[in-house]
XYZ file of C-alpha atoms in Angstrom:
740
model
C -63.513 -64.859 -36.878
C -66.764 -64.112 -38.667
C -68.751 -66.770 -36.851
C -68.057 -65.074 -33.540
C -69.242 -61.717 -34.833
C -72.716 -62.508 -33.600
C -74.216 -64.073 -30.524
C -76.060 -67.288 -31.116
C -76.678 -70.667 -29.572
C -77.004 -73.346 -32.227
C -79.630 -75.991 -31.823
C -79.489 -79.567 -33.029
C -79.799 -79.689 -36.772
C -82.211 -81.454 -38.977
C -79.311 -82.160 -41.299
C -77.957 -84.479 -38.677
C -81.264 -86.311 -38.640
C -81.179 -86.614 -42.413
C -77.704 -88.117 -42.202
C -78.918 -91.062 -40.230
C -79.912 -89.282 -37.065
C -76.479 -89.592 -35.491
C -76.567 -85.984 -34.293
C -80.216 -86.015 -33.310
C -79.600 -88.927 -30.907
C -76.966 -86.979 -28.961
C -77.879 -84.850 -25.986
C -77.271 -81.085 -26.167
C -74.583 -81.402 -23.482
C -72.666 -84.036 -25.461
C -72.903 -81.952 -28.629
C -71.689 -78.801 -26.870
C -68.868 -80.633 -25.089
C -67.748 -82.300 -28.319
C -67.770 -79.025 -30.224
C -65.805 -77.300 -27.453
C -63.243 -80.116 -27.468
C -62.861 -79.939 -31.242
C -62.487 -76.142 -31.193
C -59.868 -76.404 -28.466
C -57.872 -79.038 -30.354
C -58.013 -77.027 -33.563
C -56.880 -73.870 -31.784
C -54.040 -75.704 -30.051
C -52.771 -77.321 -33.247
C -52.943 -74.047 -35.164
C -51.145 -72.072 -32.434
C -48.335 -74.628 -32.199
C -47.997 -74.822 -35.992
C -47.977 -71.033 -36.429
C -45.572 -70.606 -33.506
C -43.164 -73.130 -35.035
C -43.202 -71.310 -38.394
C -42.742 -67.926 -36.686
C -39.868 -69.093 -34.460
C -38.087 -71.265 -37.023
C -35.636 -68.484 -38.034
C -34.311 -68.415 -34.461
C -31.179 -70.440 -33.770
C -32.636 -72.729 -31.033
C -35.755 -73.759 -32.974
C -33.791 -74.113 -36.218
C -31.310 -76.328 -34.394
C -34.043 -78.573 -33.006
C -35.605 -78.847 -36.462
C -32.249 -79.838 -37.971
C -31.812 -82.550 -35.331
C -35.301 -83.849 -36.135
C -34.458 -84.061 -39.832
C -31.215 -85.914 -39.109
C -33.002 -88.322 -36.779
C -35.783 -89.158 -39.236
C -33.764 -89.136 -42.452
C -33.253 -92.891 -42.294
C -36.955 -93.709 -42.416
C -38.757 -94.926 -45.529
C -40.090 -91.446 -46.236
C -36.771 -89.734 -45.561
C -36.521 -85.971 -45.163
C -39.636 -85.459 -47.291
C -41.792 -87.369 -44.838
C -40.349 -85.494 -41.875
C -41.019 -82.095 -43.404
C -44.469 -83.183 -44.551
C -45.262 -84.265 -40.999
C -44.107 -80.992 -39.427
C -45.383 -78.470 -41.990
C -48.387 -79.987 -43.762
C -49.827 -82.585 -41.405
C -51.109 -79.946 -38.925
C -53.157 -78.261 -41.670
C -54.688 -81.585 -42.722
C -55.339 -82.507 -39.082
C -57.186 -79.217 -38.605
C -59.233 -80.001 -41.734
C -60.200 -83.421 -40.330
C -61.256 -81.919 -36.999
C -63.157 -79.148 -38.816
C -65.081 -81.812 -40.731
C -66.046 -83.503 -37.470
C -67.104 -80.137 -36.059
C -69.312 -79.361 -39.075
C -70.943 -82.791 -38.916
C -71.651 -82.414 -35.191
C -72.932 -78.869 -35.690
C -75.116 -79.822 -38.627
C -77.254 -76.975 -39.950
C -77.140 -74.517 -37.077
C -80.381 -72.729 -36.357
C -81.077 -69.409 -34.730
C -82.484 -69.253 -31.186
C -85.847 -67.599 -30.926
C -84.883 -65.347 -28.040
C -82.291 -62.636 -28.162
C -79.151 -63.148 -26.146
C -79.032 -61.015 -22.989
C -75.434 -60.006 -23.600
C -74.691 -56.321 -23.211
C -74.122 -54.569 -26.568
C -70.405 -54.140 -27.169
C -67.784 -53.543 -29.818
C -66.280 -56.448 -31.693
C -62.821 -56.411 -33.215
C -63.926 -58.209 -36.374
C -66.781 -55.774 -37.133
C -65.060 -52.497 -36.222
C -63.491 -50.816 -39.301
C -60.038 -49.493 -38.401
C -58.483 -48.610 -41.767
C -60.735 -47.118 -44.426
C -59.047 -45.517 -47.427
C -55.648 -47.211 -47.330
C -54.184 -49.662 -49.866
C -55.991 -52.560 -48.176
C -59.464 -51.036 -48.446
C -61.764 -51.373 -45.423
C -59.861 -53.287 -42.750
C -61.276 -54.378 -39.402
C -59.224 -54.495 -36.225
C -58.910 -58.279 -36.465
C -57.741 -58.068 -40.075
C -55.249 -55.357 -39.137
C -53.810 -57.611 -36.437
C -53.412 -60.352 -39.050
C -51.618 -57.962 -41.413
C -49.273 -56.864 -38.626
C -48.486 -60.479 -37.708
C -47.585 -61.399 -41.291
C -45.445 -58.303 -41.789
C -43.800 -58.871 -38.402
C -42.956 -62.440 -39.419
C -41.377 -61.340 -42.701
C -39.343 -58.569 -41.038
C -38.328 -60.790 -38.128
C -37.368 -63.753 -40.318
C -35.378 -61.597 -42.756
C -33.576 -59.847 -39.888
C -32.788 -63.093 -38.073
C -31.394 -64.746 -41.200
C -29.418 -61.600 -42.061
C -27.834 -61.473 -38.592
C -26.922 -65.165 -38.810
C -25.434 -64.692 -42.277
C -23.363 -61.701 -41.170
C -22.124 -63.587 -38.106
C -20.962 -66.465 -40.314
C -18.828 -64.213 -42.547
C -15.092 -64.544 -42.224
C -13.009 -61.389 -41.785
C -10.521 -62.785 -44.285
C -13.024 -62.526 -47.158
C -12.948 -59.536 -49.462
C -15.861 -57.113 -49.663
C -16.856 -58.619 -53.002
C -16.843 -62.164 -51.642
C -18.835 -61.071 -48.607
C -21.392 -59.424 -50.865
C -21.698 -62.531 -53.033
C -22.108 -64.730 -49.973
C -24.781 -62.460 -48.488
C -26.666 -62.321 -51.783
C -26.600 -66.113 -52.002
C -27.726 -66.706 -48.418
C -30.389 -63.998 -48.331
C -31.724 -65.027 -51.755
C -32.175 -68.530 -50.350
C -33.842 -67.238 -47.179
C -36.209 -64.943 -49.070
C -37.358 -67.966 -51.049
C -37.955 -69.871 -47.794
C -39.959 -66.984 -46.304
C -41.969 -66.713 -49.517
C -42.703 -70.431 -49.347
C -44.186 -69.972 -45.867
C -46.450 -67.211 -47.188
C -47.356 -69.512 -50.093
C -48.551 -72.080 -47.558
C -51.237 -69.607 -46.465
C -51.939 -68.249 -49.964
C -54.039 -71.217 -51.106
C -56.257 -71.449 -48.020
C -58.517 -68.446 -48.779
C -58.783 -69.279 -52.503
C -60.235 -72.753 -51.824
C -63.865 -71.731 -52.342
C -65.589 -74.610 -50.577
C -62.801 -75.431 -48.125
C -63.816 -76.959 -44.807
C -61.366 -74.558 -43.160
C -63.245 -71.503 -44.452
C -66.542 -73.087 -43.485
C -65.280 -73.841 -39.981
C -64.192 -70.263 -39.273
C -67.208 -69.034 -41.265
C -65.330 -66.746 -43.634
C -67.150 -66.911 -46.974
C -65.199 -66.985 -50.196
C -66.097 -63.439 -51.228
C -64.420 -62.179 -48.028
C -61.464 -64.539 -48.255
C -60.508 -63.340 -51.737
C -59.056 -60.123 -50.332
C -56.833 -62.157 -48.012
C -55.647 -64.087 -51.045
C -54.905 -60.780 -52.801
C -52.923 -59.463 -49.836
C -50.957 -62.683 -49.463
C -50.428 -62.844 -53.224
C -48.768 -59.419 -53.282
C -46.562 -60.314 -50.315
C -45.603 -63.719 -51.724
C -44.705 -62.375 -55.154
C -42.634 -59.545 -53.661
C -40.624 -62.133 -51.719
C -40.212 -64.491 -54.687
C -39.239 -61.585 -56.948
C -36.576 -60.475 -54.471
C -35.485 -64.104 -54.205
C -34.851 -64.252 -57.945
C -33.394 -60.735 -58.034
C -30.792 -61.440 -55.338
C -29.572 -64.512 -57.196
C -29.565 -62.646 -60.520
C -27.416 -59.863 -59.074
C -25.001 -62.443 -57.692
C -24.733 -64.214 -61.041
C -24.274 -60.913 -62.883
C -21.403 -60.022 -60.552
C -19.847 -63.415 -61.263
C -20.457 -63.146 -65.016
C -22.527 -66.327 -65.324
C -26.146 -65.090 -65.446
C -27.287 -66.834 -68.659
C -25.597 -70.114 -67.759
C -27.210 -70.184 -64.325
C -30.668 -69.237 -65.592
C -30.658 -72.116 -68.087
C -29.158 -74.694 -65.722
C -31.272 -77.716 -64.775
C -29.501 -79.642 -62.017
C -30.366 -83.202 -61.112
C -28.997 -82.855 -57.576
C -29.859 -79.467 -56.161
C -32.112 -76.682 -57.361
C -33.153 -76.668 -61.036
C -32.765 -72.999 -61.930
C -34.592 -73.054 -65.281
C -37.690 -74.553 -63.647
C -37.556 -71.741 -61.090
C -37.308 -69.133 -63.839
C -40.383 -70.589 -65.582
C -42.305 -70.661 -62.297
C -41.340 -67.077 -61.441
C -42.251 -65.779 -64.919
C -45.680 -67.444 -64.647
C -46.108 -65.897 -61.215
C -45.131 -62.449 -62.477
C -47.678 -62.691 -65.303
C -50.389 -63.531 -62.782
C -49.234 -60.765 -60.448
C -49.036 -57.969 -63.015
C -52.391 -58.777 -64.629
C -54.063 -58.947 -61.217
C -53.188 -55.344 -60.355
C -56.372 -53.247 -60.005
C -55.703 -51.062 -63.052
C -55.007 -53.988 -65.373
C -57.880 -56.057 -63.988
C -60.329 -53.206 -64.494
C -59.011 -52.498 -67.997
C -59.264 -56.108 -69.168
C -60.798 -58.615 -66.755
C -60.520 -61.471 -69.247
C -56.741 -60.976 -69.445
C -56.561 -61.262 -65.673
C -58.830 -64.327 -65.651
C -56.968 -66.272 -68.319
C -53.442 -65.478 -67.105
C -54.436 -66.547 -63.606
C -54.802 -70.085 -64.945
C -51.004 -70.080 -65.061
C -51.120 -71.128 -61.416
C -50.760 -74.696 -62.734
C -47.437 -73.810 -64.370
C -46.421 -71.831 -61.293
C -46.980 -74.730 -58.881
C -45.698 -77.611 -61.046
C -42.469 -75.879 -62.023
C -41.951 -74.738 -58.447
C -42.023 -78.409 -57.428
C -39.498 -79.155 -60.190
C -37.386 -76.208 -59.032
C -37.059 -77.047 -55.333
C -37.703 -80.804 -55.225
C -40.088 -82.848 -53.147
C -38.774 -82.239 -49.631
C -38.813 -78.427 -49.854
C -42.125 -78.417 -51.720
C -43.570 -80.486 -48.850
C -43.398 -77.346 -46.680
C -46.360 -75.840 -48.528
C -47.977 -79.094 -49.704
C -50.822 -79.200 -47.139
C -52.712 -76.054 -48.190
C -51.971 -76.749 -51.860
C -53.427 -80.230 -51.441
C -56.616 -78.766 -49.933
C -56.833 -76.406 -52.909
C -56.471 -79.342 -55.333
C -59.270 -81.134 -53.460
C -61.504 -78.090 -53.831
C -60.574 -77.565 -57.482
C -61.399 -81.164 -58.397
C -64.826 -80.898 -56.762
C -65.495 -77.650 -58.600
C -64.524 -79.337 -61.857
C -66.907 -82.229 -61.207
C -69.732 -79.877 -60.237
C -69.245 -77.594 -63.225
C -69.480 -80.454 -65.730
C -73.215 -80.673 -65.118
C -75.686 -78.475 -66.950
C -78.489 -76.815 -65.050
C -82.073 -76.374 -66.173
C -82.959 -72.707 -66.682
C -86.537 -72.439 -65.414
C -87.034 -68.893 -66.614
C -85.204 -65.769 -67.654
C -86.399 -62.217 -68.071
C -85.107 -58.744 -68.842
C -86.323 -56.046 -66.452
C -86.933 -52.407 -67.470
C -83.558 -51.218 -66.159
C -81.793 -53.808 -68.321
C -81.131 -56.184 -65.445
C -81.555 -59.862 -66.318
C -83.091 -62.334 -63.909
C -82.144 -65.985 -64.340
C -83.948 -68.683 -62.364
C -82.179 -72.045 -62.152
C -83.410 -75.405 -60.957
C -81.799 -77.041 -57.946
C -82.316 -80.209 -55.920
C -84.236 -79.951 -52.669
C -81.311 -81.149 -50.561
C -79.037 -78.328 -51.753
C -78.952 -75.801 -48.928
C -77.786 -72.203 -49.023
C -78.550 -68.972 -47.217
C -79.734 -65.575 -48.338
C -76.195 -64.154 -48.495
C -74.764 -66.613 -50.998
C -72.869 -66.397 -54.266
C -72.850 -68.684 -57.251
C -70.485 -68.783 -60.215
C -72.372 -68.987 -63.489
C -71.197 -70.182 -66.893
C -73.335 -69.951 -70.037
C -71.758 -72.167 -72.657
C -73.427 -70.418 -75.572
C -71.428 -67.324 -74.564
C -68.144 -68.832 -73.402
C -66.846 -72.222 -72.324
C -64.157 -70.663 -70.151
C -65.657 -67.650 -68.405
C -67.244 -67.955 -64.985
C -68.869 -64.934 -63.347
C -69.941 -64.534 -59.702
C -73.432 -63.332 -58.824
C -75.307 -62.788 -55.562
C -78.303 -65.028 -55.033
C -81.471 -62.916 -55.070
C -83.838 -65.618 -53.821
C -84.331 -66.905 -50.311
C -83.922 -70.633 -49.610
C -87.493 -70.448 -48.276
C -88.898 -69.150 -51.585
C -89.062 -72.688 -52.947
C -87.352 -76.052 -52.799
C -86.458 -76.418 -56.442
C -85.119 -73.117 -57.665
C -82.487 -70.468 -57.079
C -82.468 -67.015 -58.719
C -79.857 -64.374 -59.556
C -80.153 -60.811 -60.848
C -77.527 -59.858 -63.433
C -76.858 -56.247 -64.362
C -75.320 -55.546 -67.776
C -71.849 -54.169 -67.032
C -69.680 -55.703 -69.731
C -69.501 -57.761 -72.898
C -70.460 -61.083 -71.304
C -73.509 -59.748 -69.468
C -74.492 -57.747 -72.571
C -74.478 -60.875 -74.705
C -76.427 -62.705 -72.006
C -79.165 -60.081 -72.187
C -79.218 -60.351 -75.986
C -79.464 -64.117 -75.745
C -82.277 -63.803 -73.206
C -84.100 -61.337 -75.439
C -83.674 -63.577 -78.466
C -85.242 -66.512 -76.657
C -88.759 -65.138 -76.910
C -88.424 -63.374 -80.248
C -91.217 -64.484 -82.634
C -88.816 -65.490 -85.374
C -87.132 -67.926 -83.022
C -90.215 -70.017 -82.390
C -88.653 -72.893 -84.271
C -86.044 -73.158 -81.539
C -87.062 -74.743 -78.271
C -86.586 -72.190 -75.507
C -85.052 -74.569 -72.996
C -82.297 -75.581 -75.447
C -81.127 -72.040 -76.189
C -79.356 -71.334 -72.887
C -77.163 -73.948 -71.227
C -75.902 -72.976 -67.783
C -73.430 -74.527 -65.381
C -73.076 -73.526 -61.751
C -70.404 -73.563 -59.058
C -71.563 -73.070 -55.507
C -73.513 -71.779 -53.705
C -70.844 -70.240 -51.487
C -71.605 -68.199 -48.420
C -71.572 -67.928 -44.660
C -72.012 -71.180 -42.807
C -74.227 -69.259 -40.390
C -76.671 -66.670 -41.846
C -75.431 -63.785 -39.713
C -78.079 -61.390 -41.046
C -80.535 -63.310 -38.859
C -78.492 -62.757 -35.702
C -79.249 -59.043 -35.241
C -82.546 -57.638 -34.030
C -81.723 -54.418 -35.847
C -80.428 -54.326 -39.412
C -79.339 -51.565 -41.774
C -78.893 -52.804 -45.339
C -76.980 -50.363 -47.548
C -77.064 -51.086 -51.282
C -75.742 -49.403 -54.378
C -77.506 -50.238 -57.661
C -77.624 -53.973 -58.279
C -76.192 -54.402 -54.775
C -79.836 -54.615 -53.713
C -79.928 -58.181 -55.043
C -78.782 -60.029 -51.873
C -80.965 -57.779 -49.734
C -84.033 -58.906 -51.671
C -83.089 -62.423 -50.583
C -82.680 -61.211 -46.992
C -86.097 -59.531 -47.023
C -87.746 -62.641 -48.408
C -85.924 -64.831 -45.888
C -86.983 -62.709 -42.920
C -90.614 -62.499 -44.053
C -90.845 -66.239 -44.676
C -89.414 -66.950 -41.229
C -91.722 -64.482 -39.510
C -94.737 -65.929 -41.296
C -93.811 -69.550 -40.547
C -92.691 -68.901 -36.964
C -89.099 -69.947 -37.647
C -86.236 -68.611 -35.492
C -85.520 -65.065 -36.684
C -84.193 -62.128 -34.682
C -84.579 -59.135 -37.024
C -87.481 -56.920 -35.996
C -86.231 -53.580 -37.309
C -84.892 -53.387 -40.857
C -83.847 -50.247 -42.696
C -82.866 -50.479 -46.365
C -80.816 -47.597 -47.764
C -80.623 -47.906 -51.539
C -78.736 -45.542 -53.843
C -79.494 -45.761 -57.580
C -78.530 -43.588 -60.517
C -81.916 -43.508 -62.277
C -85.482 -44.304 -61.348
C -85.786 -47.082 -63.933
C -84.035 -49.336 -61.385
C -86.794 -48.893 -58.793
C -88.934 -51.801 -60.096
C -86.260 -54.169 -58.718
C -88.043 -53.782 -55.377
C -91.085 -55.510 -56.884
C -89.040 -58.686 -57.122
C -90.098 -59.362 -53.535
C -93.862 -59.205 -52.999
C -93.740 -58.664 -49.247
C -97.498 -58.664 -48.675
C -97.931 -61.972 -50.490
C -95.096 -63.642 -48.587
C -96.203 -62.394 -45.177
C -99.612 -60.667 -45.003
C -99.695 -57.799 -42.514
C -95.948 -58.142 -42.024
C -95.765 -54.591 -40.630
C -97.395 -55.879 -37.429
C -94.496 -58.273 -36.874
C -91.388 -56.637 -38.344
C -90.648 -52.964 -38.995
C -89.297 -52.509 -42.520
C -88.432 -49.076 -43.884
C -86.961 -48.357 -47.309
C -85.032 -45.182 -48.043
C -84.165 -44.696 -51.728
C -81.840 -42.072 -53.206
C -82.035 -41.423 -56.967
C -78.774 -39.557 -57.512
C -78.985 -38.504 -61.182
C -82.582 -37.331 -61.373
C -83.872 -34.213 -59.683
C -87.570 -34.981 -60.127
C -89.696 -38.143 -60.142
C -90.767 -39.554 -63.526
C -94.284 -38.921 -64.796
C -95.403 -42.444 -63.920
C -94.113 -43.166 -60.455
C -94.652 -46.447 -58.692
C -93.283 -49.934 -58.273
C -95.766 -52.027 -60.231
C -94.404 -52.705 -63.663
C -94.581 -54.950 -66.662
C -91.249 -56.302 -67.879
C -90.057 -55.260 -71.294
C -88.890 -58.720 -72.215
C -89.757 -61.951 -70.477
C -89.166 -65.543 -71.455
C -90.458 -68.428 -69.408
C -89.108 -71.832 -70.355
C -91.663 -74.657 -70.203
C -90.894 -76.399 -66.926
C -90.749 -80.164 -66.809
C -89.477 -82.204 -63.896
C -86.217 -83.864 -65.048
C -84.865 -87.074 -63.683
C -81.871 -85.131 -62.361
C -81.979 -81.476 -61.390
C -78.483 -80.948 -62.732
C -77.047 -78.614 -60.092
C -74.837 -80.470 -57.663
C -74.009 -79.705 -54.042
C -70.397 -80.866 -54.183
C -68.917 -77.561 -53.075
C -70.010 -74.524 -51.085
C -72.274 -75.580 -48.243
C -72.429 -79.143 -49.487
C -73.219 -82.273 -47.500
C -70.831 -82.471 -44.539
C -70.652 -86.255 -44.427
C -69.744 -86.754 -48.086
C -67.426 -83.754 -48.049
C -65.571 -85.152 -45.060
C -65.346 -88.615 -46.575
C -63.920 -87.079 -49.751
C -61.195 -85.147 -47.910
C -60.228 -88.035 -45.637
C -60.144 -90.673 -48.392
C -58.064 -88.442 -50.673
C -55.599 -87.673 -47.890
C -55.228 -91.333 -46.953
C -54.823 -92.127 -50.645
C -52.048 -89.551 -50.910
C -50.202 -91.120 -47.967
C -50.666 -94.613 -49.449
C -49.409 -93.606 -52.906
C -46.449 -91.756 -51.425
C -45.596 -94.795 -49.288
C -45.783 -97.196 -52.225
C -43.691 -94.827 -54.328
C -40.939 -94.647 -51.725
C -40.967 -98.320 -50.781
C -41.168 -99.839 -54.255
C -39.519 -97.265 -56.509
C -37.547 -94.366 -55.025
C -35.646 -96.280 -52.319
C -34.953 -99.557 -54.211
C -33.810 -97.768 -57.375
C -31.964 -94.996 -55.594
C -33.794 -92.128 -57.267
C -31.947 -88.939 -56.306
C -32.958 -86.321 -58.871
C -34.604 -83.475 -56.986
C -36.741 -82.241 -59.854
C -37.920 -85.764 -60.707
C -38.910 -86.510 -57.109
C -40.755 -83.179 -57.011
C -42.676 -84.209 -60.122
C -43.539 -87.599 -58.622
C -44.728 -85.841 -55.467
C -47.142 -83.692 -57.486
C -48.307 -86.730 -59.474
C -49.098 -88.591 -56.235
C -51.021 -85.568 -54.995
C -53.126 -85.346 -58.160
C -53.585 -89.122 -58.479
C -54.812 -89.470 -54.896
C -57.498 -86.840 -55.502
C -58.480 -88.280 -58.885
C -58.524 -91.936 -57.822
C -59.428 -92.115 -54.141
C -61.373 -88.874 -54.073
C -62.937 -89.642 -57.459
C -64.427 -92.871 -56.123
C -66.116 -90.960 -53.298
C -67.369 -88.308 -55.737
C -68.826 -91.069 -57.904
C -70.800 -92.487 -54.968
C -71.705 -88.933 -53.957
C -73.226 -88.338 -57.404
C -75.172 -91.602 -57.118
C -76.499 -90.536 -53.719
C -77.507 -87.144 -55.132
C -79.316 -88.850 -57.998
C -81.228 -91.105 -55.635
C -82.137 -88.103 -53.490
C -83.396 -86.246 -56.561
C -85.526 -89.201 -57.597
C -86.903 -89.386 -54.073
C -87.716 -85.681 -54.171
C -89.458 -86.184 -57.508
C -91.585 -89.036 -56.217
C -92.568 -87.016 -53.146
C -93.388 -83.920 -55.161
C -95.470 -84.725 -58.203
C -96.413 -81.077 -58.603
C -94.033 -78.176 -58.661
C -94.831 -74.960 -56.837
C -96.386 -72.350 -59.065
C -93.500 -70.031 -58.216
C -91.068 -72.469 -59.737
C -93.140 -72.998 -62.853
C -93.171 -69.347 -63.715
C -89.924 -68.153 -62.145
C -89.309 -66.443 -58.852
C -90.996 -63.254 -60.109
C -94.394 -63.751 -61.705
C -96.039 -61.167 -63.897
C -98.585 -59.972 -61.392
C -99.777 -56.631 -60.211
C -100.311 -56.978 -56.450
C -101.355 -54.155 -54.204
C -98.295 -52.213 -53.155
C -100.059 -49.769 -50.852
C -98.452 -51.040 -47.662
C -94.966 -51.167 -49.217
C -95.389 -47.666 -50.641
C -96.140 -46.307 -47.163
C -92.832 -47.756 -45.936
C -90.821 -46.299 -48.826
C -89.294 -42.832 -49.093
C -87.709 -41.742 -52.379
C -85.385 -38.736 -52.529
C -84.296 -37.376 -55.891
C -81.070 -35.555 -56.682
C -79.295 -36.411 -53.427
C -76.982 -39.000 -51.935
C -77.306 -40.798 -48.605
C -76.120 -38.801 -45.602
C -74.933 -41.703 -43.451
C -74.124 -39.453 -40.511
C -77.742 -38.320 -40.374
C -79.068 -41.845 -40.982
C -76.962 -43.496 -38.282
C -77.638 -40.787 -35.720
C -81.367 -41.017 -36.400
C -81.420 -44.798 -36.043
C -79.236 -44.641 -32.955
C -81.669 -42.271 -31.269
C -84.634 -44.406 -32.363
C -83.304 -47.875 -31.465
C -81.249 -46.964 -28.398
C -78.368 -48.934 -26.906
C -78.454 -52.081 -29.055
C -76.272 -53.968 -31.511
C -77.022 -52.960 -35.084
C -75.782 -55.034 -38.004
C -74.852 -52.904 -41.018
C -74.421 -54.855 -44.247
C -73.108 -53.029 -47.308
C -73.284 -54.311 -50.873
C -72.027 -51.961 -53.546
C -68.966 -50.133 -54.872
C -65.839 -49.704 -52.765
C -66.601 -45.993 -52.393
C -69.946 -46.841 -50.804
C -68.318 -49.330 -48.448
C -65.702 -46.764 -47.465
C -68.335 -44.093 -46.772
C -70.361 -46.398 -44.533
C -67.278 -47.769 -42.748
C -65.942 -44.278 -42.123
C -69.210 -43.129 -40.597
C -69.420 -46.245 -38.409
C -65.898 -45.649 -37.141
C -66.604 -41.971 -36.515
C -69.870 -42.724 -34.733
C -68.232 -45.421 -32.598
C -65.460 -43.092 -31.425
C -67.834 -40.247 -30.472
C -70.978 -42.123 -29.474
C -72.901 -41.536 -26.278
C -73.364 -44.458 -23.838
C -77.031 -44.803 -24.760
C -76.406 -44.889 -28.534
C -76.406 -47.960 -30.756
C -73.261 -49.908 -31.574
C -72.943 -50.453 -35.317
C -71.201 -53.551 -36.693
C -69.793 -53.346 -40.220
C -70.217 -56.195 -42.703
C -69.593 -56.068 -46.438
C -71.086 -58.293 -49.081
C -69.403 -57.294 -52.313
C -67.500 -59.629 -54.578
C -64.350 -58.275 -56.187
C -62.011 -60.736 -57.880
């Protein structure tokens, strides 16, 4: 997984000390042993769970599972409890253990000395497939794709063989066909349900599972896309097989509109499938690019999709996929609570290239790293639209602010720039600046471990506004070097491709000399810029600039910073308490429902029990989880007040925004910068040059930009890796581009 893509030895965290010192009091040996034990348990549970799902289509395992259901059917929970225990409990158990692991780990720090491990290839950073339908795929991701496809093919084949073996020779060809359609339609639905169980894991943005394996949400979205295509293909075939059967029998309309009390409610399934098809079709790349808002709004039909699926198949079948769905509901409720708060906009400004910088206030205890995303909503523009943006500030830039750079690429960002411009217009002086823009934030989301700090040698490849996260990386590295914090990077090359030279002033967003004077003595930074649509430099070349439009909101310390750390890299203790209390609440509500209502009154309707199951799931999160969230908010408020009392003055950076209007000397930065006009990056030349210069070392290559840029870099890394000499560098591919 991503966390293993780098070599590091975490130290004891200060977060543990802040949470009562329970981690700080443990010896390093106890911490390491505990973490190893937790990792081993998690791996064992996952392997057994995945093996059971993979082998279930086989006759022996299916027979054992049937015996288990018969044995446990007489309990208070009945078949539903048995299936919930086998299918969903392992996922929740892994989540509990992951919480314990994160609490023990705390806020991992980087060792000061480089690991002595010999440079080598890694499966998760070696691009195997480049220009296929899946985009850039690493070896590890390819193995995952093969496993899922192998499961689908194996399960379908096994069920088909069993169905054919059960056919009687006395049946006519038509009857055999109808029987096969019925059986295989049922089995396709079951296989699709297994894929659905995995579908909701990567889309849970702040999930403890993603944080444990250190796969950030922007990477996990592509796994959700892949699984979504596979799941909808299976569910579509499931409905198609049954439709063909009903057409052959002449009862299609009657079956589609049937809503059985005992058995499967067909109409509910039709509604669920139609909602799923709407989401699927509008999520296709062509449709999404043509009208993103259509994709965004239709994707909210997931509520209809899930609820009517529960009504369609009943509680005991729905329990097969309930664990991951429950974790998604937990995440969604936290995101809802976080997004209800409004955030103070410290400053906003429009840069010469049209890019808008927005600086938001945050509490001191909200942690993030330099490769983080936030989702931003501006209510004056839309109450429904949320847009993801890379954080352009380092967590070391200041305790009370976080900044993003927003390039105008569509209607929403265009209106945001107009709103920002209107803030400081003279005729608007009657309007208070800080009341014009009201922002809400989800996140930050990102890697649990800042892997850009794990390599001694870094190549950062950006296209256009893709420079934004690399500005945060530069600032982070320079702050750490200046303050003597653990930081491995000593050689950094930035390759930046832009269309026009008016984007060059973005580099001035990070004043490297001010952050770390004489930084060139401590870290080698080189910047290679390609201006692709201009053959000659402009008349006035340079990086010092005065912004065209700039509005700085009067900063006043509020009693509450507004932004909440409920999701993303939020507090491990409160996050764990929230998950555990909600899960226990779900079990309690389900127990009370069975003991005092379903069993005494003999409730048998499948669709009704499925509805009650979903209600218990939602109620447990809202009631039991809501209580924890309420206390969590109170704790955050007290922490904010404590921060306020300890900091009577705000840093000048946070009064005037992360980028002040100053004209520092850029002589040293200019010496490190090479600008080439009318050409594109030749990655073969760049990688060969760096390989000769740096020698046999691990080199982290992080790409942020269009898919074509990612493909070009990945292809060159693969080519270089296959033909490299023993003394050449080993390049490790990482992407940092968000594509919903």
